Tab-separated table of C-alpha atoms and ligand atoms in Angstrom:
chain	number	residue	atom	x	y	z
A	258	MET	CA	0.000	0.000	0.000
A	259	ASP	CA	1.478	3.364	-1.009
A	260	GLU	CA	1.137	6.731	0.689
A	261	ALA	CA	-1.451	9.258	-0.415
A	262	PHE	CA	1.226	11.952	-0.525
A	263	ILE	CA	4.252	12.565	-2.760
A	264	THR	CA	7.338	13.879	-0.970
A	265	LEU	CA	8.996	15.368	-4.047
A	266	GLU	CA	7.729	15.753	-7.579
A	267	PHE	CA	9.005	17.599	-10.628
A	268	LYS	CA	6.123	18.997	-12.671
A	269	ASN	CA	5.520	22.023	-14.909
A	270	ASN	CA	9.254	22.743	-14.719
A	271	GLU	CA	9.140	23.242	-10.943
A	272	LEU	CA	10.079	21.020	-8.034
A	273	TYR	CA	7.203	20.481	-5.581
A	274	LEU	CA	8.307	19.527	-2.073
A	275	ILE	CA	6.030	18.809	0.870
A	276	ASP	CA	7.072	21.512	3.326
A	277	GLN	CA	8.277	19.348	6.225
A	278	ARG	CA	9.025	22.385	8.383
A	279	VAL	CA	5.337	22.937	9.096
A	280	LEU	CA	3.918	19.394	9.266
A	281	PRO	CA	1.770	18.105	10.874
A	282	ALA	CA	-0.169	21.304	11.588
A	283	THR	CA	-0.038	22.451	7.969
A	284	TYR	CA	0.145	20.362	4.808
A	285	THR	CA	1.517	22.556	2.057
A	286	HIS	CA	4.073	22.522	-0.736
A	287	PHE	CA	7.242	24.536	-1.167
A	288	VAL	CA	7.752	25.059	-4.891
A	289	CYS	CA	11.315	25.509	-6.172
A	290	LYS	CA	11.607	27.475	-9.404
A	291	ASN	CA	15.402	27.353	-9.676
A	292	TYR	CA	18.388	25.496	-8.228
A	293	GLU	CA	19.116	28.238	-5.691
A	294	GLU	CA	15.685	27.572	-4.160
A	295	VAL	CA	16.450	23.847	-4.170
A	296	GLU	CA	19.647	24.526	-2.202
A	297	PHE	CA	17.659	26.635	0.293
A	298	ALA	CA	15.012	23.903	0.649
A	299	ILE	CA	17.662	21.327	1.595
A	300	ARG	CA	19.585	23.662	3.909
A	301	ASP	CA	16.464	24.919	5.701
A	302	MET	CA	15.061	21.361	5.950
A	303	VAL	CA	11.932	21.937	3.872
A	304	VAL	CA	12.998	18.492	2.684
A	305	ARG	CA	15.206	16.269	4.816
A	306	GLY	CA	16.246	12.637	5.216
A	307	ALA	CA	19.280	11.280	3.381
A	308	PRO	CA	17.615	9.700	0.302
A	309	ALA	CA	15.114	12.567	-0.085
A	310	ILE	CA	17.807	15.233	-0.168
A	311	GLY	CA	19.768	13.167	-2.708
A	312	ALA	CA	16.813	12.975	-5.109
A	313	THR	CA	15.984	16.655	-4.509
A	314	ALA	CA	19.544	17.714	-5.306
A	315	ALA	CA	19.440	15.654	-8.519
A	316	TYR	CA	16.538	17.800	-9.743
A	317	GLY	CA	18.501	20.843	-8.555
A	318	VAL	CA	21.313	19.889	-10.938
A	319	TYR	CA	18.828	19.491	-13.795
A	320	MET	CA	17.294	22.889	-13.011
A	321	ALA	CA	20.762	24.474	-12.962
A	322	ALA	CA	21.406	22.994	-16.421
A	323	GLN	CA	18.167	24.545	-17.672
A	324	GLN	CA	19.114	27.913	-16.168
A	325	TYR	CA	22.565	27.897	-17.777
A	326	ALA	CA	21.430	26.339	-21.079
A	327	THR	CA	22.369	29.399	-23.141
A	328	SER	CA	25.510	30.290	-21.186
A	329	PRO	CA	28.857	30.129	-23.038
A	330	ARG	CA	30.355	28.852	-19.740
A	331	PHE	CA	27.821	26.045	-19.387
A	332	THR	CA	30.174	23.344	-18.012
A	333	THR	CA	31.835	25.648	-15.449
A	334	SER	CA	28.509	27.054	-14.287
A	335	LEU	CA	26.978	23.599	-13.971
A	336	LYS	CA	29.964	22.402	-11.942
A	337	GLN	CA	29.673	25.429	-9.634
A	338	ALA	CA	25.972	24.732	-9.160
A	339	CYS	CA	26.800	21.107	-8.267
A	340	ASP	CA	29.336	22.251	-5.650
A	341	PHE	CA	26.860	24.770	-4.253
A	342	LEU	CA	24.141	22.119	-3.900
A	343	ALA	CA	26.590	19.610	-2.381
A	344	LYS	CA	27.431	22.035	0.445
A	345	SER	CA	23.807	22.487	1.552
A	346	ARG	CA	24.069	19.742	4.207
A	347	PRO	CA	27.311	17.881	4.959
A	348	THR	CA	26.491	14.592	6.697
A	349	ALA	CA	24.220	12.543	4.429
A	350	VAL	CA	26.393	11.083	1.680
A	351	ASN	CA	23.360	10.553	-0.581
A	352	LEU	CA	23.585	14.229	-1.480
A	353	GLU	CA	27.120	13.932	-2.936
A	354	TRP	CA	26.235	10.523	-4.387
A	355	ALA	CA	23.241	11.877	-6.341
A	356	ILE	CA	25.096	14.977	-7.547
A	357	ASP	CA	28.000	12.811	-8.632
A	358	ARG	CA	25.627	10.581	-10.599
A	359	MET	CA	24.160	13.657	-12.317
A	360	TRP	CA	27.647	14.904	-13.184
A	361	LYS	CA	28.613	11.519	-14.631
A	362	ALA	CA	25.401	11.543	-16.707
A	363	TYR	CA	26.465	14.955	-18.043
A	364	GLU	CA	29.987	13.728	-18.828
A	365	ALA	CA	28.617	10.692	-20.659
A	366	VAL	CA	26.173	12.494	-22.947
A	367	SER	CA	26.960	13.923	-26.375
A	368	LYS	CA	27.535	17.689	-26.072
A	369	GLU	CA	26.335	18.532	-29.587
A	370	LYS	CA	22.820	19.614	-28.682
A	371	MET	CA	21.651	21.236	-25.446
A	372	GLU	CA	18.331	19.451	-25.862
A	373	THR	CA	20.117	16.074	-25.605
A	374	ILE	CA	22.030	17.175	-22.494
A	375	LEU	CA	18.879	18.390	-20.765
A	376	SER	CA	16.888	15.267	-21.499
A	377	ALA	CA	19.768	13.044	-20.276
A	378	LEU	CA	19.896	14.995	-16.989
A	379	LYS	CA	16.130	14.915	-16.537
A	380	ARG	CA	16.145	11.158	-17.189
A	381	GLU	CA	18.890	10.621	-14.602
A	382	ALA	CA	17.082	12.680	-11.931
A	383	ASP	CA	13.847	10.758	-12.601
A	384	GLU	CA	15.785	7.495	-12.369
A	385	ILE	CA	17.418	8.465	-9.036
A	386	ARG	CA	13.956	9.222	-7.667
A	387	SER	CA	12.212	6.069	-8.899
A	388	GLU	CA	15.189	3.849	-8.085
A	389	ASP	CA	15.008	5.074	-4.477
A	390	ILE	CA	11.392	3.928	-4.173
A	391	ARG	CA	12.242	0.510	-5.663
A	392	THR	CA	15.241	0.210	-3.328
A	393	ASN	CA	13.118	1.048	-0.289
A	394	LYS	CA	10.584	-1.618	-1.218
A	395	ALA	CA	13.392	-4.183	-1.587
A	396	MET	CA	14.861	-3.241	1.814
A	397	SER	CA	11.415	-3.547	3.391
A	398	ARG	CA	10.981	-7.092	2.159
A	399	ILE	CA	14.458	-8.058	3.396
A	400	GLY	CA	14.061	-6.201	6.701
A	401	ASN	CA	10.663	-7.735	7.431
A	402	ALA	CA	12.512	-10.983	8.168
A	403	VAL	CA	14.025	-9.506	11.356
A	404	ILE	CA	10.643	-8.406	12.743
A	405	PRO	CA	9.062	-11.092	14.932
A	406	GLN	CA	5.358	-11.986	14.563
A	407	HIS	CA	4.575	-10.051	17.768
A	408	ALA	CA	6.968	-7.139	18.273
A	409	THR	CA	7.308	-3.854	20.061
A	410	ILE	CA	9.631	-1.683	18.028
A	411	LEU	CA	11.370	1.568	18.867
A	412	THR	CA	12.395	3.996	16.148
A	413	HIS	CA	14.151	7.351	16.040
A	414	CYS	CA	13.858	10.408	13.790
A	415	ASN	CA	11.849	10.042	10.557
A	416	THR	CA	12.727	7.371	8.043
A	417	GLY	CA	9.449	7.111	6.176
A	418	ALA	CA	8.160	8.269	2.815
A	419	LEU	CA	8.937	11.840	3.859
A	420	ALA	CA	12.646	11.046	4.331
A	421	THR	CA	12.951	9.371	0.929
A	422	ALA	CA	11.513	9.634	-2.558
A	423	GLY	CA	8.721	7.400	-1.245
A	424	TRP	CA	7.903	4.489	1.111
A	425	GLY	CA	10.872	4.800	3.479
A	426	THR	CA	13.801	2.895	4.923
A	427	ALA	CA	13.317	1.812	8.573
A	428	LEU	CA	9.712	2.992	8.589
A	429	GLY	CA	9.311	1.146	5.285
A	430	VAL	CA	10.333	-2.082	7.064
A	431	ILE	CA	7.863	-1.317	9.863
A	432	LYS	CA	5.044	-0.721	7.341
A	433	GLU	CA	5.916	-3.930	5.487
A	434	ALA	CA	5.665	-5.906	8.755
A	435	PHE	CA	2.328	-4.237	9.573
A	436	TYR	CA	0.846	-4.936	6.122
A	437	ASP	CA	2.168	-8.492	6.478
A	438	ASN	CA	-0.328	-8.767	9.363
A	439	LYS	CA	2.312	-8.868	12.071
A	440	ASP	CA	1.108	-7.782	15.474
A	441	ILE	CA	3.407	-4.789	16.033
A	442	PHE	CA	3.463	-1.737	18.241
A	443	VAL	CA	5.803	1.172	17.546
A	444	TYR	CA	7.326	3.674	19.955
A	445	ALA	CA	8.526	6.803	18.153
A	446	ASP	CA	11.107	9.047	19.805
A	447	GLU	CA	10.105	12.704	19.450
A	448	THR	CA	13.688	13.462	18.239
A	449	ARG	CA	14.771	16.781	19.614
A	450	PRO	CA	15.478	19.463	18.666
A	451	ARG	CA	13.700	19.358	15.272
A	452	PHE	CA	11.028	16.860	16.340
A	453	GLN	CA	11.140	14.728	13.190
A	454	GLY	CA	9.716	11.857	15.289
A	455	ALA	CA	6.858	13.857	16.788
A	456	ARG	CA	5.984	15.900	13.719
A	457	LEU	CA	6.748	13.493	10.862
A	458	THR	CA	6.992	9.866	12.047
A	459	ALA	CA	3.946	10.245	14.289
A	460	TRP	CA	2.097	11.717	11.292
A	461	GLU	CA	3.120	8.849	9.007
A	462	LEU	CA	2.274	6.211	11.657
A	463	THR	CA	-1.127	7.808	12.177
A	464	GLU	CA	-1.806	7.982	8.412
A	465	ALA	CA	-0.874	4.284	8.096
A	466	LYS	CA	-2.980	3.435	11.197
A	467	ILE	CA	-0.079	1.551	12.795
A	468	PRO	CA	-0.556	1.047	16.573
A	469	SER	CA	1.994	3.402	18.114
A	470	ALA	CA	2.894	5.895	20.814
A	471	LEU	CA	5.129	8.925	20.926
A	472	ILE	CA	7.747	9.176	23.682
A	473	PRO	CA	10.177	11.856	24.846
A	474	ASP	CA	13.662	10.775	23.715
A	475	SER	CA	14.735	10.250	27.311
A	476	ALA	CA	11.980	7.657	27.944
A	477	ALA	CA	13.643	5.165	25.579
A	478	ALA	CA	16.193	3.944	28.161
A	479	THR	CA	13.486	3.024	30.653
A	480	LEU	CA	11.456	1.101	28.050
A	481	ILE	CA	14.537	-0.824	26.924
A	482	ARG	CA	15.661	-1.630	30.482
A	483	ASP	CA	12.181	-2.820	31.387
A	484	GLY	CA	12.139	-5.339	28.526
A	485	LYS	CA	9.387	-3.458	26.673
A	486	ILE	CA	11.289	-3.201	23.368
A	487	ASP	CA	11.995	-6.204	21.120
A	488	LEU	CA	14.153	-4.290	18.668
A	489	VAL	CA	15.281	-0.819	17.645
A	490	ILE	CA	15.196	-0.025	13.942
A	491	LEU	CA	16.216	3.301	12.423
A	492	GLY	CA	17.911	4.851	9.394
A	493	GLY	CA	21.362	6.152	8.557
A	494	ASP	CA	22.913	9.150	6.828
A	495	ARG	CA	26.388	7.852	6.108
A	496	VAL	CA	27.882	4.428	6.743
A	497	ALA	CA	31.676	4.080	6.828
A	498	ALA	CA	33.518	1.101	5.319
A	499	ASN	CA	33.826	-0.516	8.778
A	500	GLY	CA	30.070	-0.330	9.487
A	501	ASP	CA	30.029	2.747	11.743
A	502	VAL	CA	26.751	4.594	11.102
A	503	ALA	CA	26.084	8.331	11.305
A	504	ASN	CA	22.421	8.992	11.992
A	505	LYS	CA	20.238	11.507	13.799
A	506	LEU	CA	21.556	12.724	17.148
A	507	GLY	CA	20.477	10.306	19.869
A	508	THR	CA	21.075	7.161	17.814
A	509	PHE	CA	24.419	6.455	19.492
A	510	ALA	CA	22.882	6.665	22.990
A	511	LEU	CA	20.120	4.253	21.949
A	512	SER	CA	22.718	1.799	20.631
A	513	VAL	CA	24.594	1.851	23.955
A	514	ILE	CA	21.412	1.101	25.897
A	515	CYS	CA	20.443	-1.682	23.466
A	516	LYS	CA	23.862	-3.250	23.820
A	517	ALA	CA	23.684	-3.071	27.631
A	518	TYR	CA	20.330	-4.880	27.667
A	519	GLY	CA	20.848	-7.256	24.708
A	520	VAL	CA	18.222	-5.655	22.451
A	521	PRO	CA	18.770	-6.029	18.667
A	522	PHE	CA	19.679	-2.763	16.965
A	523	TYR	CA	19.232	-2.381	13.189
A	524	SER	CA	19.972	0.424	10.763
A	525	VAL	CA	18.248	0.415	7.352
A	526	VAL	CA	20.102	2.161	4.529
A	527	PRO	CA	20.254	1.997	0.751
A	528	ILE	CA	23.718	1.185	-0.601
A	529	SER	CA	23.873	4.829	-1.759
A	530	THR	CA	24.274	5.726	1.949
A	531	ILE	CA	27.493	3.699	2.251
A	532	ASP	CA	30.637	5.763	1.837
A	533	PHE	CA	33.032	3.013	0.749
A	534	ASN	CA	35.950	5.461	0.766
A	535	LEU	CA	35.653	6.340	4.455
A	536	PRO	CA	37.647	3.940	6.668
A	537	ASP	CA	35.611	4.558	9.832
A	538	GLY	CA	33.033	6.798	11.449
A	539	SER	CA	35.543	9.265	12.895
A	540	HIS	CA	35.894	10.744	9.389
A	541	ILE	CA	32.187	11.460	8.918
A	542	PRO	CA	31.480	15.219	8.805
A	543	ILE	CA	28.888	16.033	11.453
A	544	GLU	CA	26.653	18.990	10.738
A	545	GLU	CA	26.196	21.525	13.533
A	546	ARG	CA	23.035	23.571	13.259
A	547	ASP	CA	21.853	26.923	14.503
A	548	LYS	CA	21.586	27.433	18.275
A	549	ARG	CA	18.042	28.696	17.786
A	550	GLU	CA	16.922	25.094	17.197
A	551	VAL	CA	17.726	24.468	20.885
A	552	THR	CA	16.909	27.797	22.505
A	553	PHE	CA	13.445	27.974	20.907
A	554	VAL	CA	10.639	25.480	20.411
A	555	GLY	CA	8.801	26.973	17.476
A	556	ASP	CA	8.487	30.643	18.388
A	557	VAL	CA	8.687	30.049	22.136
A	558	GLN	CA	11.994	30.849	23.799
A	559	VAL	CA	13.051	28.016	26.150
A	560	ALA	CA	16.596	29.080	27.131
A	561	PRO	CA	18.440	32.354	27.809
A	562	LEU	CA	19.506	33.859	24.488
A	563	GLU	CA	23.078	34.459	25.705
A	564	MET	CA	23.551	30.742	26.531
A	565	ASP	CA	26.079	28.866	24.394
A	566	VAL	CA	24.685	25.840	22.584
A	567	PHE	CA	26.213	22.657	21.152
A	568	ASN	CA	23.800	21.389	18.491
A	569	PRO	CA	25.233	18.531	16.406
A	570	SER	CA	22.542	17.214	14.071
A	571	PHE	CA	23.940	13.671	13.939
A	572	ASP	CA	26.099	11.262	15.913
A	573	VAL	CA	28.091	8.170	15.023
A	574	THR	CA	27.184	4.699	16.264
A	575	PRO	CA	30.153	2.313	16.346
A	576	HIS	CA	29.609	-0.914	14.411
A	577	GLN	CA	30.234	-2.926	17.608
A	578	ASN	CA	26.799	-1.735	18.833
A	579	ILE	CA	24.953	-2.699	15.650
A	580	THR	CA	23.225	-6.055	15.103
A	581	GLY	CA	22.804	-5.558	11.371
A	582	ILE	CA	22.590	-2.982	8.587
A	583	ILE	CA	19.708	-3.753	6.231
A	584	THR	CA	20.311	-2.868	2.565
A	585	GLU	CA	18.625	-3.708	-0.737
A	586	ARG	CA	21.237	-6.427	-1.324
A	587	GLY	CA	20.952	-8.150	2.033
A	588	ILE	CA	21.724	-7.592	5.702
A	589	ILE	CA	25.269	-6.599	6.608
A	590	ARG	CA	26.250	-8.457	9.778
A	591	PRO	CA	29.641	-8.771	11.464
A	592	PRO	CA	32.363	-8.846	10.306
A	593	PHE	CA	31.138	-5.536	8.896
A	594	ARG	CA	34.255	-4.449	7.002
A	595	GLU	CA	34.489	-7.717	5.068
A	596	ASN	CA	30.783	-7.785	4.275
A	597	ILE	CA	30.709	-4.120	3.204
A	598	GLU	CA	33.644	-4.883	0.913
A	599	ARG	CA	31.583	-7.714	-0.624
A	600	LEU	CA	28.774	-5.232	-1.310
A	601	ARG	CA	31.269	-2.844	-2.904
A	602	LYS	CA	32.284	-5.624	-5.288
A	603	GLY	CA	28.625	-6.010	-6.298
A	604	GLU	CA	27.849	-9.168	-4.322
A	605	THR	CA	24.535	-9.881	-2.645
A	606	LEU	CA	24.722	-10.830	1.040
B	1435	MRU	O1	18.251	15.995	9.869
B	1435	MRU	P1	17.429	15.019	9.082
B	1435	MRU	O2	15.981	15.071	9.411
B	1435	MRU	O3	17.712	15.110	7.605
B	1435	MRU	O4	17.954	13.598	9.566
B	1435	MRU	C1	17.420	12.450	9.002
B	1435	MRU	C2	17.913	11.208	9.626
B	1435	MRU	O5	18.783	11.213	10.457
B	1435	MRU	C3	17.348	9.930	9.116
B	1435	MRU	O6	17.343	8.966	10.114
B	1435	MRU	C4	18.225	9.438	7.966
B	1435	MRU	O7	18.350	10.421	6.970
B	1435	MRU	C5	17.707	8.209	7.346
B	1435	MRU	S1	16.224	8.539	6.509
B	1435	MRU	C6	15.771	7.440	5.477
């Protein structure tokens, strides 16, 4: 069963994005008319989630090509636009991955006619988007195998259709299990400070009518200690070659608690989220965001304005704390480095 909403859609030469900054109170679209607006939409988190920002940036590259179509410096301008888009958010590798794919599509196409270049870039952006949905469905089927017939699941941040081109990664697995008639109950962390769990995951769980409850992030430890959670399943923004996973802030703490109490801990990521060139998680760039995200909740001030703030958007979970990483070509289990290397070579696990 698919969602009734479309996270990102290119139509009438504009990119329509569900404005995730204002959900669930308001359902509206942010319409990008040029690649500069696409960059803003990613940076300001109109659209967020690793696969979703990758697909969005791909359309940004296509829009840049349209804007520069008559420029005598087409190649240089397109390259600058790619670099500009790539800097919008640093942690999720899907952004660089998608832009790189667009650039390779440009390099591969005949440069004789601009029309040919533009249609090759549009085709590649469409393919990145539809491939992501197919990949998510494949991961869901594979991931469903780790969900018991009766399970209480804890998840963090938003990994659903909103975080991808459609369907979702970890939330995709949860939906697959639910539609497979498994008796599941989901606890969603609210995910401070941007509340992706409260605003977005809770909205998606409600839309899908999946039995669930929202919890403050700090309630997770108590539920896990008390044996109320059968498994934790969440997403990932960049996976290093040794299996360390960068994901939304709070993921690392959850992994430590799961390890202490023997609760399985899974990350669900498309292979496009694996950075095969990065030896371990210490090299993953961690985005730090504006202090206002912590000192305000919406428009309400909740801390003194002069207070210093440390606001990393992500943290890194060491592979030793991870039970498995679910991908579209199988589940990566220890030894992670060897099995990730097998994926790099094109094998199925
Ligand atoms: O800051 P966000 O909302 O872009 O962070 C998103 C996450 O951390 C998700 O868990 C991750 O991108 C995986 S989504 C399929």
